[in-house]
CSV table of C-alpha atoms in Angstrom, one decimal:
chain,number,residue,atom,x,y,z
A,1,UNK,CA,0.0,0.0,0.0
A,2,UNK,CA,1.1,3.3,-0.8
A,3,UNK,CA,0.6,5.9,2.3
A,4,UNK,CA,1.1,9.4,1.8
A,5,UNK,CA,3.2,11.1,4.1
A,6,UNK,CA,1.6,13.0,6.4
A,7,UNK,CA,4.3,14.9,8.3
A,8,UNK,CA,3.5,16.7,11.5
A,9,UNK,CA,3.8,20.7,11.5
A,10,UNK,CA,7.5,21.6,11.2
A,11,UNK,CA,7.5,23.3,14.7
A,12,UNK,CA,6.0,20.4,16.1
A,13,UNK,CA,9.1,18.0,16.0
A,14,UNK,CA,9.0,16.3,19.4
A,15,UNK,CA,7.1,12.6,19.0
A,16,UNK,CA,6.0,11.9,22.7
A,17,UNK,CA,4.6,8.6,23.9
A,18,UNK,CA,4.2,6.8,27.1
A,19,UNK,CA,7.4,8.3,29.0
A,20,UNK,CA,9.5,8.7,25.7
A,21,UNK,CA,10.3,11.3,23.8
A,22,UNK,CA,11.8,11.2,20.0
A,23,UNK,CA,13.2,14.1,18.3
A,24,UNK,CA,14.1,13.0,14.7
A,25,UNK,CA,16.4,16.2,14.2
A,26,UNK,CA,18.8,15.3,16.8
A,27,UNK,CA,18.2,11.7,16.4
A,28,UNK,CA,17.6,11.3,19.8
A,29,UNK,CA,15.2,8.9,21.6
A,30,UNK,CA,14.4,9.7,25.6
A,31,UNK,CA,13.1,7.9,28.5
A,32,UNK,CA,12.1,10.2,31.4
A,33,UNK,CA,14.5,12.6,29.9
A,34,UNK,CA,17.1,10.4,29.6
A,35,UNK,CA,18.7,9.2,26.4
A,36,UNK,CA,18.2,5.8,25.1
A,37,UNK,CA,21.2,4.3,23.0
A,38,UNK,CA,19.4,2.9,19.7
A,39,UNK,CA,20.9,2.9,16.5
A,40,UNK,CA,20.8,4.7,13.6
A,41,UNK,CA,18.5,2.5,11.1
A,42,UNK,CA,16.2,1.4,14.2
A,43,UNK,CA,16.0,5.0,15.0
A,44,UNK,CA,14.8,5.9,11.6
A,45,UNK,CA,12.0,2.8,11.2
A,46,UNK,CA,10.9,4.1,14.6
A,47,UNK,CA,10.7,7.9,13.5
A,48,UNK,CA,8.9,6.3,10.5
A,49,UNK,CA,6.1,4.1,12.5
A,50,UNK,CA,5.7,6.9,14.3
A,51,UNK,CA,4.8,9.4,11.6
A,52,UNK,CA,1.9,6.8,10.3
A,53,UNK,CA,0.7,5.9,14.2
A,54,UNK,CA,-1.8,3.8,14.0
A,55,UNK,CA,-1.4,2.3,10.3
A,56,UNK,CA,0.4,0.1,8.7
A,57,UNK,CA,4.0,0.6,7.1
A,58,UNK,CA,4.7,-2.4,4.8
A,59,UNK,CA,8.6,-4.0,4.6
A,60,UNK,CA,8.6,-2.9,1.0
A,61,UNK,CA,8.2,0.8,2.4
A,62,UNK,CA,10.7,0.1,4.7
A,63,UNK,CA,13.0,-1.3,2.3
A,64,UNK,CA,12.7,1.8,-0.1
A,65,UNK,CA,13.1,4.2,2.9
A,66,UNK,CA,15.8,2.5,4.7
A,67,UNK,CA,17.6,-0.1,2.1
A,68,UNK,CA,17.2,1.4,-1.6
A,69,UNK,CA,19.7,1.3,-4.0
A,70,UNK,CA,22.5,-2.0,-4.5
A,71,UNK,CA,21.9,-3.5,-1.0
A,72,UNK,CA,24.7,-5.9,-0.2
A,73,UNK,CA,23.0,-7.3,3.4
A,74,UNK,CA,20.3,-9.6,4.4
A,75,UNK,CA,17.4,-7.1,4.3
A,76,UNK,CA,15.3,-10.0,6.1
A,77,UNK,CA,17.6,-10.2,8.7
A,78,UNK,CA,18.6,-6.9,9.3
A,79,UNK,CA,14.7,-5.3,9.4
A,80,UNK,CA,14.1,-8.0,12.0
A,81,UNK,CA,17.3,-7.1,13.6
A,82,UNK,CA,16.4,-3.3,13.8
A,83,UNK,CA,12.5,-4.0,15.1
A,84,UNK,CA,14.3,-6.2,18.0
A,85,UNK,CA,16.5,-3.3,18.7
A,86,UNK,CA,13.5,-1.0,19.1
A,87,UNK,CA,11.5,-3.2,21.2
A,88,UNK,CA,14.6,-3.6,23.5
A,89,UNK,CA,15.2,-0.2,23.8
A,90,UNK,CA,11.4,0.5,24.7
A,91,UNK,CA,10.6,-2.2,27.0
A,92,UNK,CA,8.2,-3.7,24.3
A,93,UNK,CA,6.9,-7.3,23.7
A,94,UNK,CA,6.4,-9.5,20.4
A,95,UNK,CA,4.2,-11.8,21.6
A,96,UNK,CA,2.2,-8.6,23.7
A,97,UNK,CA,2.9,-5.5,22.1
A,98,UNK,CA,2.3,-1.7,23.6
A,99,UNK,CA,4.0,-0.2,21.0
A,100,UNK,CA,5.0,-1.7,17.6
A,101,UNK,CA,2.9,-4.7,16.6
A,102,UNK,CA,3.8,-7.1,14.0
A,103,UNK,CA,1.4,-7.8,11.2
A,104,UNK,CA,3.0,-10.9,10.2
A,105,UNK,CA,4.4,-10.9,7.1
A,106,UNK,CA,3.4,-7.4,5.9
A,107,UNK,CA,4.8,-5.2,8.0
A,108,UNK,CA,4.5,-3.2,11.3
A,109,UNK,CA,2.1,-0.9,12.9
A,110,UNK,CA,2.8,2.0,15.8
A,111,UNK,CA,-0.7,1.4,18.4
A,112,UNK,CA,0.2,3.5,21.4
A,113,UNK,CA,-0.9,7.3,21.2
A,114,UNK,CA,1.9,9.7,19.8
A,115,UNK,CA,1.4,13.7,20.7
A,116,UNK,CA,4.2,16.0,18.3
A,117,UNK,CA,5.1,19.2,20.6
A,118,UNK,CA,7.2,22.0,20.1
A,119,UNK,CA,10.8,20.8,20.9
A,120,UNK,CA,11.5,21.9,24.4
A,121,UNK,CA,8.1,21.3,25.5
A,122,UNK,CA,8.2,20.4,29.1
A,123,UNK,CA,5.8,17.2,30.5
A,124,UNK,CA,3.4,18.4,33.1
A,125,UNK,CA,3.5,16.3,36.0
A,126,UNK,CA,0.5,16.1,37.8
A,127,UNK,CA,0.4,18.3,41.4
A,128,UNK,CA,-0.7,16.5,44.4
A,129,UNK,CA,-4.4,16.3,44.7
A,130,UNK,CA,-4.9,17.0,41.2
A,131,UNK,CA,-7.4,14.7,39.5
A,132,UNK,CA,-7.2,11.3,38.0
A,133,UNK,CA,-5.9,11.3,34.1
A,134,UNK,CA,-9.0,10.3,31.7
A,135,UNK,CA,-9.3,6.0,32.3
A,136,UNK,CA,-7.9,3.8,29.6
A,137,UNK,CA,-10.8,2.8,26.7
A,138,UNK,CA,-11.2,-0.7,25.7
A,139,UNK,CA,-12.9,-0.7,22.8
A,140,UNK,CA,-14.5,-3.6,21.0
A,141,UNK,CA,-16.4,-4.0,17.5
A,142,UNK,CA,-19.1,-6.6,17.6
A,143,UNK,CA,-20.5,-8.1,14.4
A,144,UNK,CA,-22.3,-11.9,13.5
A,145,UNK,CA,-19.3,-13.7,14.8
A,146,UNK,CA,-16.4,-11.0,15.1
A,147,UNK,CA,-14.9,-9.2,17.5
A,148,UNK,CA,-12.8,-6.6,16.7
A,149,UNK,CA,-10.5,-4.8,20.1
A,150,UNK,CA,-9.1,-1.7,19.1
A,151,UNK,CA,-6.0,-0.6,21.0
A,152,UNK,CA,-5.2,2.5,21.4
A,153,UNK,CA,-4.2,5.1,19.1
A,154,UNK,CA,-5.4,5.2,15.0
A,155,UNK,CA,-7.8,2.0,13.7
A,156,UNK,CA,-7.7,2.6,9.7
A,157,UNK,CA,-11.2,0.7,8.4
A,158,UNK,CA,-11.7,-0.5,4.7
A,159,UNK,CA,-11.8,-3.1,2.0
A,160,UNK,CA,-8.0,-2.2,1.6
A,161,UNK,CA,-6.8,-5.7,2.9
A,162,UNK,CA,-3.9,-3.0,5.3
A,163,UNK,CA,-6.5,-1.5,6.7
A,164,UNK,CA,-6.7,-1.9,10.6
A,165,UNK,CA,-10.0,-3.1,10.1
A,166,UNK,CA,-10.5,-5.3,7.1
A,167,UNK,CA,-13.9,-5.6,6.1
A,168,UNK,CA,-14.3,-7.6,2.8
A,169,UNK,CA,-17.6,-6.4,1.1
A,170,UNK,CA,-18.6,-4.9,-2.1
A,171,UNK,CA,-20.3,-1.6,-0.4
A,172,UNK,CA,-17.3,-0.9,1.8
A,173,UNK,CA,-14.7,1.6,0.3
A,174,UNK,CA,-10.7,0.9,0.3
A,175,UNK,CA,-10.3,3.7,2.3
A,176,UNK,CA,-13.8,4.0,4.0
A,177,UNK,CA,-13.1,5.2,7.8
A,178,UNK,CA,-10.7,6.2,10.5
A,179,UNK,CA,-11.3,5.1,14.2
A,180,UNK,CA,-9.2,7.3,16.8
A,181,UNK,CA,-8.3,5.9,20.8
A,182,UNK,CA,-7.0,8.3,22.5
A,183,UNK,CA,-7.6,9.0,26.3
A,184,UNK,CA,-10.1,8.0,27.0
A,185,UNK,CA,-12.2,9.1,24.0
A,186,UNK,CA,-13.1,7.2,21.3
A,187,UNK,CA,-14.0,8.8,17.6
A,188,UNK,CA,-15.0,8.0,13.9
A,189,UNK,CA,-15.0,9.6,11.1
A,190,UNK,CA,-15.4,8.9,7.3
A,191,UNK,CA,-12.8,9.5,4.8
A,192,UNK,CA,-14.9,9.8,2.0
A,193,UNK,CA,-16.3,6.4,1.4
A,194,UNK,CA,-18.5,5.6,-1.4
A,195,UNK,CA,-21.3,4.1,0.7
A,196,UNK,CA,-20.9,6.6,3.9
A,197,UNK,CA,-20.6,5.8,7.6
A,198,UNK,CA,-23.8,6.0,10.3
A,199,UNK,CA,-23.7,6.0,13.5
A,200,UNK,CA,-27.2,5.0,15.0
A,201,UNK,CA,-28.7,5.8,11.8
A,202,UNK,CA,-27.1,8.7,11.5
A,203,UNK,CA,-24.8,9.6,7.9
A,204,UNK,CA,-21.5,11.3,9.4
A,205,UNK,CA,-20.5,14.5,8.2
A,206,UNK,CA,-17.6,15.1,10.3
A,207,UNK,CA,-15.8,13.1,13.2
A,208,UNK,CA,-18.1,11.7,15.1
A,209,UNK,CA,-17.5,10.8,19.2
A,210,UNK,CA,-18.6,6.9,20.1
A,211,UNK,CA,-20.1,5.4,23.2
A,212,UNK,CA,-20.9,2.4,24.3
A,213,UNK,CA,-24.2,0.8,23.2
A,214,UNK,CA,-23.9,2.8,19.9
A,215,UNK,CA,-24.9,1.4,16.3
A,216,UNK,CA,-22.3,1.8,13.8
A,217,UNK,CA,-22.6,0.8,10.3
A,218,UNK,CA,-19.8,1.0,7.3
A,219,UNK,CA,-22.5,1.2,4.2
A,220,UNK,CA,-24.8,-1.8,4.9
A,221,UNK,CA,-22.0,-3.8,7.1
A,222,UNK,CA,-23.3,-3.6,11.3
A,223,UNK,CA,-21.3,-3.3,14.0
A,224,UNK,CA,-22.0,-2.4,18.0
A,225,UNK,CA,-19.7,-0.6,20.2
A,226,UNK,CA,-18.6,-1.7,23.5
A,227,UNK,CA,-16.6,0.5,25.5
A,228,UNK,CA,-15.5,0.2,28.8
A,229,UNK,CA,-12.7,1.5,31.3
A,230,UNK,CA,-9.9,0.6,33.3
A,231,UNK,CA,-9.0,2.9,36.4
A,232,UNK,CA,-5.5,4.5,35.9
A,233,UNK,CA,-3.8,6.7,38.7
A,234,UNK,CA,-2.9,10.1,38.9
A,235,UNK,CA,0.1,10.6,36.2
A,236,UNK,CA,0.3,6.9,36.0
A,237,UNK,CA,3.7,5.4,34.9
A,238,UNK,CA,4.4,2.2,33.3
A,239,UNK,CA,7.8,0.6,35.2
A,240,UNK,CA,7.8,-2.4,32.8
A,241,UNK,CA,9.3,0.2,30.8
């Protein structure tokens, strides 16, 4: 699949996620402020997931990005070298991903939230008293036999077989929808699809907020919502980081 690239406003150049932070001018990843060793090419398919969060970026792309021209190494081997470099470096898990998941012979997929802030941008910890952060969403897509969970961050939806959620029908669009999980809060919205998205009857003109119990349906295809939600803490931090 070809993905446009969608680059985030040039003044806007810090990727922030969990308790990292990446800055692809200075090629420089940071955990709690302090700098992570990680290589050059795993830093750059990092930067690269991270710029499509929430869709898929195919080993040909990477290849084209990261190995064109005469390549003279195993690009197999040194992809899957440079994804277990990244997951080392952020605490992450193959077989239970919070970060990059594999989609097995295609390619990978960013699924935690990414905010891009102005470089220098300090984190706000959270005073004493102050109120818990939004809870965690778990979010799942019933159908006839299907369930769909959607992690958190950006949930693609379409006949395009890279989409985050494949539906194969004649009335849904390649590109027919975009699903966003992001503290909390749970969108849709259509991209322009053929058939249009509803939302308890309802044709979408613009994004769309979701709750549980709601009716959604891509052209004729049904779905229900289920959302619900975990506690978190105030300014909750992940140790298994």
């Amino acid at each position: 699949m070809s993905m446009p690239v969608t680059a985030p406003d040039p003044a806007a150049r810090i990727a922030r996620f969990s308790v990292f932070d990446l800055d692809p001018r200075t090629g420089e990843l940071r955990k709690r402020g302090v700098r992570v060793h990680l290589q050059e090419q795993p830093f750059q398919i990092l930067a690269m997931l991270l710029e499509h969060e929430g869709d898929l970026v195919t080993r040909d792309e990477l290849k084209q990005r990261l190995w064109s021209g005469p390549v003279f190494v195993d690009f197999e081997q040194g992809l899957n070298n440079a994804i277990a470099k990244i997951r080392a470096a952020l605490g992450d898990s193959a077989e239970r991903p919070r970060f990059v998941e594999t989609l097995e012979r295609r390619g990978y997929r960013f699924i935690a939230a990414v905010e891009w802030v102005t470089a220098g941008t300090p984190r706000s910890p959270a005073a004493p008293g102050a109120p818990a952060r939004p809870a965690a969403a778990f979010v799942r897509l019933v159908t006839d036999g299907r369930t769909i969970v959607l992690t958190e961050g950006g949930h693609s939806v379409g006949r395009d077989p890279d989409a985050s959620l494949w539906i194969d029908s004649a009335v849904i669009s390649r590109h027919h929808a975009r699903i966003v999980v992001r503290d909390g809060h749970v969108t849709i919205e259509d991209v322009g699809s053929r058939n249009g998205t509803f939302v308890n009857g309802e044709r979408l003109g613009t994004a769309c907020p979701l709750k549980d119990g709601d009716e959604l349906r891509f052209g004729t295809v049904p779905f229900f919502v289920r959302i619900s939600f975990g506690l978190t803490g105030t300014a909750p931090v992940d140790d298994r980081e």
